[in-house]
Amino acid sequence: MSKSIPQAVRERAAALREQLHHHNYLYYVLDAPEIPDSEYDRMLRELQALEADHPDLMTADSPTQRVGASPVKEFAEVRHQIPMLSLANAFADEEVEDFDRRARERLGVDQIQYCAEPKLDGLAISLVYENGVLVRGATRGDGSSGEEVTQNVRTIGTIPLKLSGTNIPKILEVRGEVIMSRSGFVQLNEQQRQQDEKVFANPRNAAAGSLRQLDSRITARRPLEFYCYGIGQVEGVVLPQTHFEILQGLKDWGLRLNPEVGEVTGVDGCLEYYRGMQNRRDGLDYDIDGVVYKVNSIAQQETLGFVSRAPRWAVAHKFPAQEEMTELLGVDWQVGRTGKLTPVARLKPVFVGGVTVSNATLHNLDEIERKDVRVGDTVIVRRAGDVIPEVVSSVNSKRPSHTKHIHLPKVCPVCGSEVVRLEGEADARCSGGLYCEAQRKEAIKHFASRRAMDIEGLGDKLVEQLVDQKLVHDLADIYYLKLEQVAALDRMAEKSAQNLLDALDKSKQTTLERFIFALGIRQVGEATARSLAHYFGNLNDVMAASEEALIDVADVGPIVAESIFRFFREPHNQSVIKKLIQAGILWEDIEVKPITELPLAGKTFVLTGTLSSLSRDEAKAKLLALGAKVSGSVSAKTDYVVVGVEPGSKADKAAQLGVSVLSEDEFLTVLGGQADQS
Ligand code: D41
């Protein structure tokens, strides 16, 4: 070290390093930070400035190393002093039983104590500490030699640059796994997407790609973590007699140990641990692909030794793979509640995630294109936890010469109606609406709802039964139900059935706007239905209107106009409407009066609090009928705020903005007065 550095600077740098190490340990290892991040950053910047002014101050274990260093051209090769062994795999319980039996026979014991660990799905690395200072990090490579990634591992917060505690060995090689958490992975990919950079297929790939960066400043920005699982070369310390105790010792030196690691007895203990981890797996914030059992006694490990490159004292008990390759035989399109078409991959059956999978989702056409999946391709199928299996990607190198591109069907596979994909929407939809079986239940529920035809007693459960039992094929069928059909349904009796028929009868007397709203045309809510009713005055004119004519209606833009136009061109919709009218649905045609001539035209109301004489929906309906708009929030454009009992913040907002406030009585007067006039 240079003599020109003042003693005070030297001491300050040492003190900062000491504090930063301590806070790093509290934050990453104990998960119990004592100071805010801002304070940590301030100390780090101060140390960086001192080191920049006095480069001789720099040390291998300085916390400033965490931000990365200048890029390297390539990684140097490092030979592992003691080879990093590989792990034998077991897939079935019987293979674990065989492993345990062989080990017991060799040792001549009845039962073995094991250390059980989750098998993290990351990259194995080796860290060498000399007199407590991290001097080298290397990948496992082929087990004999790997790549030197010291600058990169120094950027990983959970890897101590300096060991803490007492009895620090002269040389300590720690082995463990570098991983990326699931949440870190999601965040990283989100960021990559925003910056138009490559997104990673899974946390393991992201961890590998991040660790093997020639520019460690990039590694520093990646959410990598480290968990230790063992040791290599050790000098200058006497280690405990069991693997579990050795791991505890590493923890005391400041290395991170997975909290799931535990001691178990015999093969039964192993299998019990396996089931436990399998159940907890989905709840962890990192991927594991199995568990590892290690004979706990170091003396017994030495007796057992190893075959070729794998120890006889350890085995990885793998979970069923969550990703497998198989062939894409074809694609079917499934129609969902709203008519949305989802492409479903028909696969050559494959065992993945513990079950045989022959169908998987392809999400939508954009995803199919992004993943470049074609029929005939070999694809990767993923089934994680209880989620729906999905096609992750195609395997380009396995593409045969005869693949077929996947196209959106022109007509709905369920009902044969035209399929439409509106501009700017990822999803394609069946235009069959009321006719399409897949959409029928939802359409009927909407039709019957309070703000539509208001059919009392026709709830969701009943609608489902009616459709499932094939009593109702289209909307209009509900008006042709017979008493004995309804009475025979679950949780129905003669009386309740009669009540439903009465409610159906009562609903037939309605208004044009309710009827249009009840049809469930995409993009047509209550306000638009009302505008249409008032603009055209009768149903025939609405049905016959051109897109140009529709655009002239207040609140109707080109997208809404197209949706309405298409709906009424669909022959099935036309015939269902005819059948509904024939069932006796009626309303009085509206005398066509431009909306601007209605008494409350151009006035915007906001309702807040509970009104005693009418419901919020009723009040809204009355206002709409008088040409007013009803909004959910108060703004400078609001004309009146109607305040009921227990009003919310909207009343305060009205006062702030100087908007007129109406009590319930005043509001009723407005409605009554206007109603008389109209
Ligand atoms: O979590 C892991 N991925 C893990 C890997 C673990 N918990 N323990 C391991 N133990 C070993 C032995 C028994 C050979 C010391 C391992 C690995 N090996 C390992 N990782 C990659 C290759 C081998």
XYZ file of C-alpha atoms and ligand atoms in Angstrom:
701
model
C 0.000 0.000 0.000
C 1.184 3.462 -0.867
C 2.459 5.673 1.915
C 0.843 8.736 0.387
C -2.607 7.776 1.660
C -3.374 9.694 4.867
C -4.013 7.561 7.908
C -7.438 9.132 8.468
C -8.574 8.150 4.948
C -7.252 4.642 5.463
C -9.179 4.318 8.712
C -12.350 5.777 7.287
C -12.275 3.330 4.361
C -11.716 0.401 6.726
C -14.586 1.526 8.948
C -16.947 1.919 5.992
C -16.040 -1.536 4.695
C -16.642 -3.055 8.112
C -20.072 -1.427 8.390
C -21.070 -2.294 4.853
C -20.121 -5.945 5.400
C -22.155 -6.014 8.577
C -25.253 -4.468 6.991
C -24.910 -6.708 3.986
C -24.936 -9.727 6.290
C -27.993 -8.422 8.156
C -29.804 -7.770 4.890
C -28.980 -10.829 2.808
C -28.241 -13.578 5.282
C -30.386 -12.759 8.285
C -33.105 -11.024 6.251
C -33.178 -8.372 8.983
C -31.840 -5.028 7.739
C -31.196 -2.381 10.375
C -30.726 0.661 8.171
C -32.636 1.931 5.148
C -31.259 1.214 1.659
C -30.542 4.914 1.206
C -28.141 4.908 4.140
C -26.371 1.820 2.784
C -26.050 3.484 -0.620
C -24.650 6.627 0.953
C -21.902 4.689 2.734
C -21.169 2.700 -0.415
C -20.800 5.882 -2.473
C -18.489 7.392 0.106
C -16.258 4.313 -0.044
C -16.349 4.350 -3.852
C -15.175 7.965 -3.833
C -12.303 7.176 -1.433
C -11.203 4.233 -3.582
C -11.413 6.312 -6.747
C -9.149 8.963 -5.197
C -6.754 6.384 -3.759
C -6.766 3.264 -5.973
C -4.278 1.572 -3.642
C -7.011 1.412 -1.017
C -8.940 -1.142 -3.070
C -9.181 -4.659 -1.635
C -10.550 -7.919 -3.005
C -13.297 -7.949 -0.387
C -14.349 -4.313 -0.731
C -18.160 -4.003 -0.880
C -17.677 -1.679 -3.852
C -16.867 -4.790 -5.891
C -20.579 -5.585 -5.804
C -21.341 -3.207 -8.649
C -19.163 -5.105 -11.117
C -15.922 -4.343 -12.907
C -14.670 -3.719 -16.457
C -15.695 -6.379 -18.963
C -13.360 -9.280 -19.741
C -12.703 -10.794 -23.202
C -13.259 -14.345 -22.065
C -13.363 -16.329 -18.845
C -10.190 -18.001 -17.676
C -10.289 -21.741 -17.079
C -9.930 -22.952 -13.494
C -9.193 -26.491 -12.371
C -11.060 -27.570 -9.265
C -8.557 -28.799 -6.681
C -11.099 -31.382 -5.632
C -13.461 -32.387 -8.459
C -17.070 -31.234 -8.182
C -18.902 -34.535 -8.249
C -22.155 -35.182 -10.007
C -25.314 -36.555 -8.458
C -27.045 -39.811 -9.291
C -30.759 -39.421 -10.003
C -33.709 -41.383 -8.665
C -37.184 -40.928 -10.089
C -39.296 -43.546 -8.326
C -39.543 -44.374 -4.615
C -38.112 -47.835 -5.370
C -34.912 -46.295 -6.702
C -34.494 -44.383 -3.448
C -35.153 -47.610 -1.513
C -32.475 -49.362 -3.609
C -30.013 -46.541 -2.942
C -30.654 -46.722 0.803
C -30.406 -50.544 0.862
C -27.071 -50.573 -0.980
C -25.661 -47.925 1.354
C -26.841 -49.829 4.479
C -25.339 -53.065 3.181
C -21.972 -51.442 2.497
C -21.953 -49.776 5.900
C -23.376 -52.815 7.718
C -26.012 -50.766 9.531
C -29.797 -51.078 9.919
C -30.640 -47.462 9.459
C -28.958 -44.356 8.068
C -29.262 -40.757 9.170
C -29.604 -38.448 6.175
C -29.390 -34.756 5.538
C -32.223 -33.790 3.166
C -32.107 -30.647 1.010
C -34.241 -29.152 -1.726
C -32.555 -29.520 -5.099
C -32.376 -25.979 -6.419
C -32.684 -25.533 -10.146
C -29.744 -23.242 -10.781
C -26.012 -23.449 -11.482
C -23.469 -25.141 -9.254
C -20.488 -22.942 -8.395
C -17.398 -23.022 -6.209
C -16.238 -20.127 -4.030
C -12.742 -20.028 -2.543
C -12.096 -17.997 0.621
C -8.499 -17.374 1.686
C -8.199 -16.222 5.281
C -11.871 -15.318 5.093
C -11.670 -13.235 1.905
C -13.439 -14.325 -1.280
C -10.651 -14.702 -3.848
C -12.163 -16.902 -6.521
C -15.498 -17.921 -7.940
C -15.843 -20.590 -10.609
C -18.590 -22.459 -12.398
C -18.757 -26.225 -11.995
C -18.093 -26.774 -15.689
C -17.523 -30.471 -16.312
C -16.657 -31.039 -12.662
C -12.881 -31.038 -13.227
C -12.564 -27.503 -14.518
C -14.889 -24.573 -14.957
C -14.835 -20.883 -15.788
C -13.464 -18.215 -13.501
C -16.310 -15.823 -12.707
C -14.909 -14.086 -9.637
C -15.985 -10.546 -10.583
C -19.456 -11.829 -11.377
C -20.001 -13.706 -8.120
C -18.765 -10.670 -6.186
C -21.860 -8.817 -7.402
C -24.233 -11.356 -5.799
C -25.510 -9.898 -2.546
C -25.997 -13.236 -0.787
C -22.348 -14.197 -1.364
C -20.200 -12.720 1.413
C -17.025 -11.028 0.163
C -15.597 -11.684 3.591
C -16.506 -14.397 6.083
C -17.829 -13.376 9.476
C -17.679 -15.152 12.834
C -14.747 -16.880 14.445
C -12.324 -19.713 13.679
C -11.975 -18.650 10.023
C -10.061 -21.312 8.017
C -6.945 -20.581 5.998
C -8.687 -21.968 2.937
C -12.382 -22.683 2.578
C -14.026 -23.753 -0.647
C -17.796 -23.425 -0.466
C -20.007 -25.096 -3.030
C -23.537 -24.164 -3.794
C -26.123 -23.143 -6.266
C -26.657 -19.744 -7.912
C -30.344 -19.198 -8.661
C -32.776 -16.502 -9.664
C -35.980 -16.220 -7.632
C -39.282 -16.504 -9.465
C -40.229 -12.961 -8.542
C -36.821 -11.662 -9.630
C -37.197 -13.530 -12.898
C -40.621 -12.019 -13.607
C -39.285 -8.542 -12.881
C -36.206 -9.049 -15.027
C -38.236 -10.285 -17.989
C -40.639 -7.376 -17.621
C -37.686 -5.009 -17.780
C -36.108 -6.874 -20.707
C -39.381 -6.665 -22.628
C -39.659 -2.934 -22.027
C -36.136 -2.418 -23.295
C -36.709 -4.688 -26.293
C -34.100 -7.097 -24.984
C -34.186 -10.870 -24.994
C -36.589 -12.455 -22.502
C -35.549 -15.639 -20.702
C -37.494 -18.895 -20.907
C -37.182 -19.742 -17.202
C -35.356 -18.647 -14.025
C -32.575 -21.225 -14.552
C -31.692 -19.901 -17.996
C -31.880 -16.361 -16.692
C -29.509 -17.241 -13.830
C -27.056 -18.964 -16.184
C -27.163 -16.127 -18.707
C -26.680 -13.555 -15.974
C -23.784 -15.285 -14.244
C -21.929 -15.893 -17.488
C -21.781 -12.235 -18.506
C -18.378 -10.993 -19.626
C -19.435 -7.605 -18.270
C -19.961 -8.087 -14.531
C -21.751 -4.747 -14.322
C -24.629 -6.467 -16.109
C -24.496 -9.369 -13.637
C -24.697 -6.800 -10.835
C -28.096 -5.647 -12.095
C -29.541 -9.173 -12.184
C -31.431 -10.572 -9.175
C -29.135 -13.532 -8.475
C -28.966 -15.414 -5.193
C -26.750 -18.083 -3.699
C -27.389 -21.041 -1.369
C -24.536 -23.266 -0.180
C -24.838 -27.066 -0.208
C -21.366 -28.325 0.630
C -17.622 -27.825 0.791
C -14.532 -28.623 -1.278
C -10.982 -27.851 -0.299
C -10.543 -26.884 3.378
C -7.355 -26.043 5.280
C -6.643 -24.821 8.770
C -9.798 -25.851 10.589
C -11.310 -28.992 12.070
C -14.778 -29.537 10.679
C -17.771 -31.146 12.422
C -18.593 -34.821 11.907
C -21.890 -34.521 10.022
C -22.861 -32.831 6.785
C -25.715 -31.015 8.516
C -23.369 -29.545 11.132
C -20.907 -28.492 8.429
C -23.704 -26.596 6.692
C -24.626 -24.934 9.999
C -20.964 -23.923 10.324
C -21.046 -22.329 6.864
C -24.117 -20.417 7.955
C -22.239 -19.125 10.992
C -19.533 -17.824 8.649
C -22.160 -15.771 6.843
C -23.092 -18.046 3.950
C -26.719 -18.521 3.097
C -28.197 -21.910 3.861
C -31.591 -22.932 2.555
C -34.051 -22.956 5.494
C -35.636 -26.175 4.171
C -32.490 -28.237 4.860
C -33.063 -30.819 7.594
C -32.036 -34.130 9.126
C -34.180 -37.230 8.495
C -33.975 -40.855 9.568
C -33.983 -43.800 7.178
C -35.598 -44.112 3.800
C -39.030 -43.440 5.307
C -37.794 -40.098 6.566
C -36.450 -39.339 3.089
C -39.716 -40.143 1.346
C -41.704 -38.158 3.875
C -39.430 -35.171 3.266
C -39.919 -35.600 -0.486
C -43.730 -35.495 -0.200
C -43.527 -32.469 2.059
C -41.365 -30.542 -0.392
C -43.561 -31.613 -3.278
C -46.540 -30.057 -1.505
C -44.705 -26.886 -0.616
C -43.016 -26.517 -3.989
C -45.544 -24.153 -5.597
C -45.405 -21.831 -2.621
C -41.635 -21.283 -2.819
C -40.194 -18.244 -4.589
C -37.623 -20.363 -6.445
C -37.707 -23.423 -8.683
C -36.669 -26.789 -7.313
C -36.564 -29.930 -9.407
C -36.349 -32.469 -6.606
C -34.660 -33.112 -3.281
C -31.192 -34.423 -2.409
C -30.482 -37.002 0.314
C -26.952 -37.138 1.694
C -25.616 -39.638 4.225
C -25.144 -37.328 7.192
C -22.076 -38.888 8.855
C -18.819 -37.778 7.212
C -17.156 -41.021 8.395
C -19.852 -43.051 6.630
C -19.472 -40.878 3.512
C -15.773 -41.736 3.447
C -16.507 -45.452 3.811
C -18.944 -45.339 0.917
C -16.690 -43.311 -1.416
C -17.789 -42.810 -5.013
C -18.265 -44.596 -8.324
C -16.993 -42.839 -11.425
C -17.877 -39.222 -10.633
C -20.861 -39.610 -8.322
C -20.764 -40.197 -4.566
C -22.340 -43.407 -3.274
C -23.559 -41.408 -0.297
C -25.903 -38.993 -2.100
C -28.801 -39.176 -4.515
C -31.102 -36.630 -6.148
C -34.762 -37.672 -5.953
C -36.266 -35.793 -8.867
C -39.807 -34.500 -9.169
C -41.588 -35.467 -12.364
C -40.293 -33.112 -15.074
C -42.445 -30.019 -15.662
C -41.313 -29.672 -19.247
C -41.225 -32.378 -21.887
C -41.008 -32.572 -25.653
C -43.755 -34.045 -27.759
C -45.352 -33.715 -31.165
C -48.049 -31.198 -32.033
C -50.687 -33.238 -33.869
C -53.208 -30.475 -34.472
C -54.969 -27.419 -33.096
C -58.605 -27.075 -32.032
C -60.253 -23.808 -31.182
C -62.215 -23.679 -27.958
C -64.979 -21.136 -27.489
C -65.154 -19.465 -24.089
C -67.839 -17.546 -22.243
C -67.536 -14.338 -24.188
C -67.050 -16.075 -27.504
C -63.290 -15.779 -27.209
C -61.502 -18.438 -29.249
C -58.571 -20.168 -27.567
C -56.256 -22.394 -29.611
C -55.807 -25.767 -27.901
C -52.863 -27.956 -28.922
C -53.658 -31.626 -29.534
C -50.489 -33.428 -28.530
C -49.035 -36.864 -28.797
C -49.640 -37.887 -25.151
C -46.654 -37.143 -22.947
C -45.986 -37.664 -19.239
C -45.207 -34.249 -17.794
C -45.565 -32.749 -14.326
C -46.802 -36.094 -13.014
C -49.711 -36.624 -15.403
C -50.256 -37.621 -19.020
C -50.990 -34.539 -21.071
C -52.595 -34.610 -24.500
C -54.035 -31.071 -24.634
C -52.314 -27.779 -23.841
C -53.185 -24.144 -24.380
C -51.508 -22.061 -27.056
C -53.086 -18.864 -25.577
C -53.824 -16.879 -28.766
C -52.709 -16.269 -32.333
C -50.094 -13.675 -31.355
C -48.448 -16.196 -29.040
C -48.505 -18.868 -31.748
C -46.703 -16.485 -34.066
C -44.250 -15.333 -31.427
C -43.307 -18.921 -30.588
C -43.412 -19.936 -34.266
C -45.384 -23.097 -33.554
C -46.666 -25.209 -36.450
C -48.621 -28.452 -36.673
C -46.111 -31.298 -37.008
C -43.519 -29.499 -34.878
C -41.848 -30.980 -31.861
C -42.908 -28.670 -29.051
C -42.011 -28.153 -25.400
C -44.976 -28.671 -23.104
C -44.982 -27.330 -19.590
C -47.215 -28.333 -16.714
C -46.302 -26.634 -13.465
C -48.331 -27.197 -10.318
C -52.025 -27.144 -10.957
C -51.960 -24.674 -13.825
C -53.238 -25.539 -17.289
C -50.509 -27.162 -19.388
C -49.121 -24.847 -22.048
C -46.999 -25.080 -25.145
C -43.831 -23.136 -24.318
C -42.105 -23.182 -27.700
C -41.349 -25.221 -30.771
C -38.008 -26.977 -31.135
C -36.579 -25.513 -34.282
C -33.828 -28.070 -34.795
C -36.414 -30.844 -34.869
C -38.730 -29.252 -37.431
C -39.711 -31.704 -40.163
C -40.187 -30.580 -43.763
C -43.973 -30.938 -43.791
C -45.214 -28.629 -40.991
C -48.475 -26.748 -41.358
C -49.077 -23.146 -40.325
C -51.849 -22.551 -37.816
C -54.697 -20.338 -38.978
C -57.635 -18.797 -37.235
C -60.820 -20.588 -38.360
C -63.175 -18.494 -40.486
C -66.223 -19.869 -38.711
C -66.874 -20.857 -35.106
C -66.175 -24.563 -34.579
C -69.152 -24.811 -32.224
C -71.887 -22.944 -34.098
C -70.502 -22.125 -37.546
C -70.924 -18.366 -37.191
C -68.324 -16.003 -38.569
C -65.184 -15.497 -36.485
C -64.047 -11.906 -36.069
C -60.877 -10.397 -34.756
C -61.298 -6.691 -34.231
C -58.386 -4.442 -34.938
C -56.065 -4.022 -31.988
C -57.433 -7.056 -30.128
C -55.323 -10.151 -29.507
C -58.357 -12.384 -29.225
C -60.624 -13.619 -31.947
C -64.271 -14.145 -31.165
C -67.209 -16.130 -32.426
C -69.872 -13.755 -33.720
C -72.562 -16.358 -33.072
C -73.596 -14.541 -29.912
C -76.983 -15.782 -28.756
C -76.832 -18.851 -30.920
C -73.410 -20.257 -29.989
C -73.748 -22.978 -27.359
C -70.567 -21.933 -25.583
C -71.836 -18.409 -25.122
C -75.444 -19.258 -24.468
C -75.350 -19.557 -20.708
C -73.718 -16.190 -20.223
C -76.015 -14.577 -22.732
C -79.090 -15.913 -20.954
C -77.785 -14.781 -17.568
C -77.293 -11.304 -18.979
C -80.691 -11.311 -20.691
C -82.433 -12.219 -17.427
C -80.514 -9.752 -15.279
C -82.173 -6.942 -13.409
C -81.102 -4.128 -15.703
C -82.024 -6.113 -18.803
C -85.284 -8.112 -18.921
C -85.414 -8.314 -15.118
C -86.660 -11.911 -14.863
C -86.990 -12.582 -11.167
C -85.824 -16.016 -10.040
C -83.910 -16.900 -13.212
C -80.516 -17.073 -11.523
C -77.166 -18.433 -12.724
C -77.668 -21.960 -11.351
C -81.036 -22.291 -13.016
C -79.727 -21.036 -16.349
C -76.938 -23.612 -16.233
C -79.374 -26.415 -15.539
C -81.678 -25.331 -18.336
C -78.852 -25.329 -20.874
C -77.175 -28.496 -19.572
C -80.463 -30.382 -19.720
C -81.030 -29.133 -23.245
C -84.303 -27.443 -22.323
C -83.035 -24.144 -23.645
C -81.123 -23.914 -26.901
C -81.466 -20.247 -27.578
C -82.525 -17.174 -25.614
C -86.102 -17.325 -26.822
C -86.617 -20.870 -25.521
C -86.921 -19.589 -21.965
C -90.319 -18.149 -22.917
C -91.513 -21.537 -24.171
C -90.707 -23.539 -21.012
C -93.457 -25.770 -19.606
C -94.363 -25.928 -15.942
C -93.506 -29.623 -15.575
C -90.083 -29.106 -17.222
C -89.168 -26.371 -14.767
C -90.618 -28.201 -11.755
C -88.445 -31.238 -12.531
C -85.224 -29.258 -12.154
C -82.972 -29.443 -9.081
C -84.207 -27.435 -6.116
C -87.460 -26.603 -7.923
C -91.028 -27.518 -7.024
C -94.390 -26.782 -8.582
C -94.761 -23.494 -6.739
C -91.311 -22.117 -7.509
C -91.692 -23.265 -11.108
C -94.959 -21.381 -11.405
C -93.315 -18.298 -9.916
C -90.652 -18.452 -12.586
C -93.206 -18.767 -15.383
C -95.072 -15.770 -13.942
C -91.848 -13.759 -13.815
C -91.105 -14.692 -17.417
C -94.562 -13.552 -18.436
C -94.209 -10.302 -16.560
C -90.863 -9.551 -18.201
C -92.408 -9.582 -21.656
C -93.752 -6.102 -21.132
C -90.597 -4.074 -21.477
C -88.982 -1.136 -23.236
C -87.022 -1.033 -26.484
C -83.845 0.091 -24.747
C -83.994 -2.709 -22.195
C -84.577 -5.203 -24.966
C -81.606 -3.968 -27.017
C -79.410 -3.995 -23.922
C -80.636 -7.517 -23.044
C -79.502 -8.882 -26.415
C -75.931 -8.652 -25.124
C -74.394 -7.137 -28.233
C -70.680 -6.655 -27.632
C -69.820 -3.039 -26.833
C -73.479 -2.137 -26.259
C -74.136 -1.140 -22.666
C -77.215 0.508 -21.202
C -76.344 3.990 -22.425
C -75.723 2.890 -26.009
C -78.863 0.738 -26.023
C -80.789 3.755 -24.918
C -79.249 5.996 -27.564
C -80.094 3.450 -30.239
C -83.701 3.170 -29.041
C -84.182 6.896 -29.036
C -82.418 7.510 -32.319
C -84.251 4.885 -34.340
C -87.463 4.636 -32.334
C -88.194 1.030 -33.322
C -86.382 -2.283 -33.554
C -86.660 -2.765 -37.313
C -84.754 0.403 -38.033
C -82.016 -0.495 -35.556
C -81.647 -3.910 -37.155
C -81.562 -2.505 -40.665
C -79.179 0.373 -39.951
C -75.960 0.626 -41.961
C -72.646 1.197 -40.207
C -72.693 4.809 -41.444
C -76.134 5.370 -39.966
C -75.050 3.810 -36.670
C -72.047 6.096 -36.363
C -74.462 9.049 -36.361
C -75.944 7.862 -33.079
C -74.671 9.630 -29.952
C -71.827 7.685 -28.243
C -71.462 5.211 -31.138
C -68.019 5.105 -32.747
C -66.784 2.928 -35.612
C -65.917 -0.077 -33.411
C -69.302 -0.097 -31.688
C -71.070 0.469 -35.017
C -69.271 -2.488 -36.567
C -70.177 -4.710 -33.631
C -73.880 -3.748 -33.821
C -73.975 -4.101 -37.587
C -72.401 -7.568 -37.517
C -74.710 -8.728 -34.745
C -77.852 -7.981 -36.711
C -76.449 -9.462 -39.960
C -76.041 -12.852 -38.262
C -79.018 -15.014 -39.382
C -79.129 -16.864 -36.064
C -79.499 -13.622 -34.163
C -82.257 -12.554 -36.537
C -84.214 -15.751 -35.987
C -83.814 -15.638 -32.191
C -85.114 -12.058 -32.147
C -88.084 -13.104 -34.257
C -88.842 -15.956 -31.875
C -88.645 -13.606 -28.874
C -91.151 -11.229 -30.443
C -93.392 -14.164 -31.286
C -93.225 -15.241 -27.635
C -94.976 -11.985 -26.821
C -92.252 -9.544 -25.890
C -93.540 -6.068 -26.514
C -92.847 -2.414 -25.950
C -94.227 0.783 -27.274
C -92.282 2.235 -30.156
C -90.648 5.435 -29.128
C -91.622 8.591 -30.811
C -88.326 9.486 -32.388
C -87.043 12.545 -30.690
C -83.445 13.579 -31.000
C -81.709 13.028 -27.698
C -80.918 16.736 -27.538
C -84.626 17.509 -27.204
C -85.121 15.401 -24.091
C -85.684 17.441 -20.919
C -82.420 16.581 -19.172
C -80.332 16.356 -22.350
C -76.720 17.384 -21.815
C -76.944 17.231 -18.012
C -74.579 14.953 -16.114
C -75.628 13.498 -12.752
C -73.655 11.679 -10.084
C -75.475 9.588 -7.471
C -74.005 9.048 -4.013
C -75.326 7.573 -0.774
C -78.527 5.564 -0.319
C -81.849 6.934 -1.539
C -84.906 5.904 0.468
C -87.632 5.918 -2.159
C -85.843 4.248 -5.075
C -82.752 2.155 -5.765
C -79.629 3.494 -7.413
C -80.481 1.518 -10.568
C -84.005 2.885 -10.689
C -82.772 6.439 -10.257
C -80.229 5.910 -12.999
C -82.827 4.441 -15.363
C -85.148 7.434 -14.786
C -82.338 9.895 -15.468
C -81.267 8.095 -18.637
C -84.846 8.053 -19.879
C -84.927 11.822 -19.533
C -81.781 12.230 -21.618
C -79.339 12.793 -18.764
C -75.969 11.131 -18.429
C -75.053 9.361 -15.213
C -71.417 9.292 -14.213
C -69.570 7.456 -11.466
C -67.290 10.278 -10.434
C -67.587 13.993 -9.772
C -65.676 16.364 -12.023
C -65.956 19.928 -13.284
C -68.299 18.559 -15.974
C -70.813 17.282 -13.407
C -74.035 19.306 -13.267
C -75.703 17.748 -10.213
C -74.660 15.445 -7.391
C -77.624 13.648 -5.788
C -76.853 12.986 -2.143
C -78.610 10.207 -0.243
C -77.976 8.804 3.236
C -74.309 8.210 4.144
C -72.835 9.868 1.091
C -69.190 9.180 0.291
C -66.355 11.472 -0.662
C -68.287 12.433 -3.799
C -70.365 14.900 -1.768
C -67.173 16.559 -0.476
C -65.762 16.676 -3.985
C -68.963 18.362 -5.204
C -68.652 21.022 -2.511
C -65.006 21.581 -3.453
C -65.809 22.008 -7.130
C -68.922 24.077 -6.494
C -71.195 21.532 -8.210
C -74.918 21.766 -7.356
C -75.970 19.257 -4.710
C -79.500 17.829 -4.666
C -81.163 16.179 -1.668
C -83.421 13.203 -2.343
C -86.547 15.393 -2.182
C -85.089 17.938 -4.582
C -84.049 15.118 -6.890
C -87.578 13.627 -6.888
C -88.963 17.025 -7.748
C -86.600 17.253 -10.714
C -87.636 13.795 -11.885
C -91.327 14.385 -11.284
C -91.359 17.815 -12.885
C -89.446 16.636 -15.897
C -91.507 13.494 -16.198
C -94.669 15.572 -16.301
C -93.269 17.728 -19.024
C -92.163 14.863 -21.252
O -29.459 -27.848 -4.734
C -28.706 -28.427 -5.532
N -28.852 -28.225 -6.811
C -27.660 -29.370 -5.035
C -26.712 -29.830 -5.931
C -27.599 -29.799 -3.696
N -28.520 -29.352 -2.780
N -26.649 -30.655 -3.301
C -25.712 -31.119 -4.161
N -24.773 -31.971 -3.711
C -23.851 -32.457 -4.538
C -22.850 -33.412 -3.998
C -23.518 -34.470 -3.158
C -22.114 -34.105 -5.119
C -21.888 -32.660 -3.171
C -25.709 -30.722 -5.534
C -24.690 -31.249 -6.361
N -23.796 -32.113 -5.840
C -24.541 -30.939 -7.772
N -24.997 -29.882 -8.399
C -24.657 -29.971 -9.683
C -23.959 -31.098 -9.881
C -23.872 -31.729 -8.682
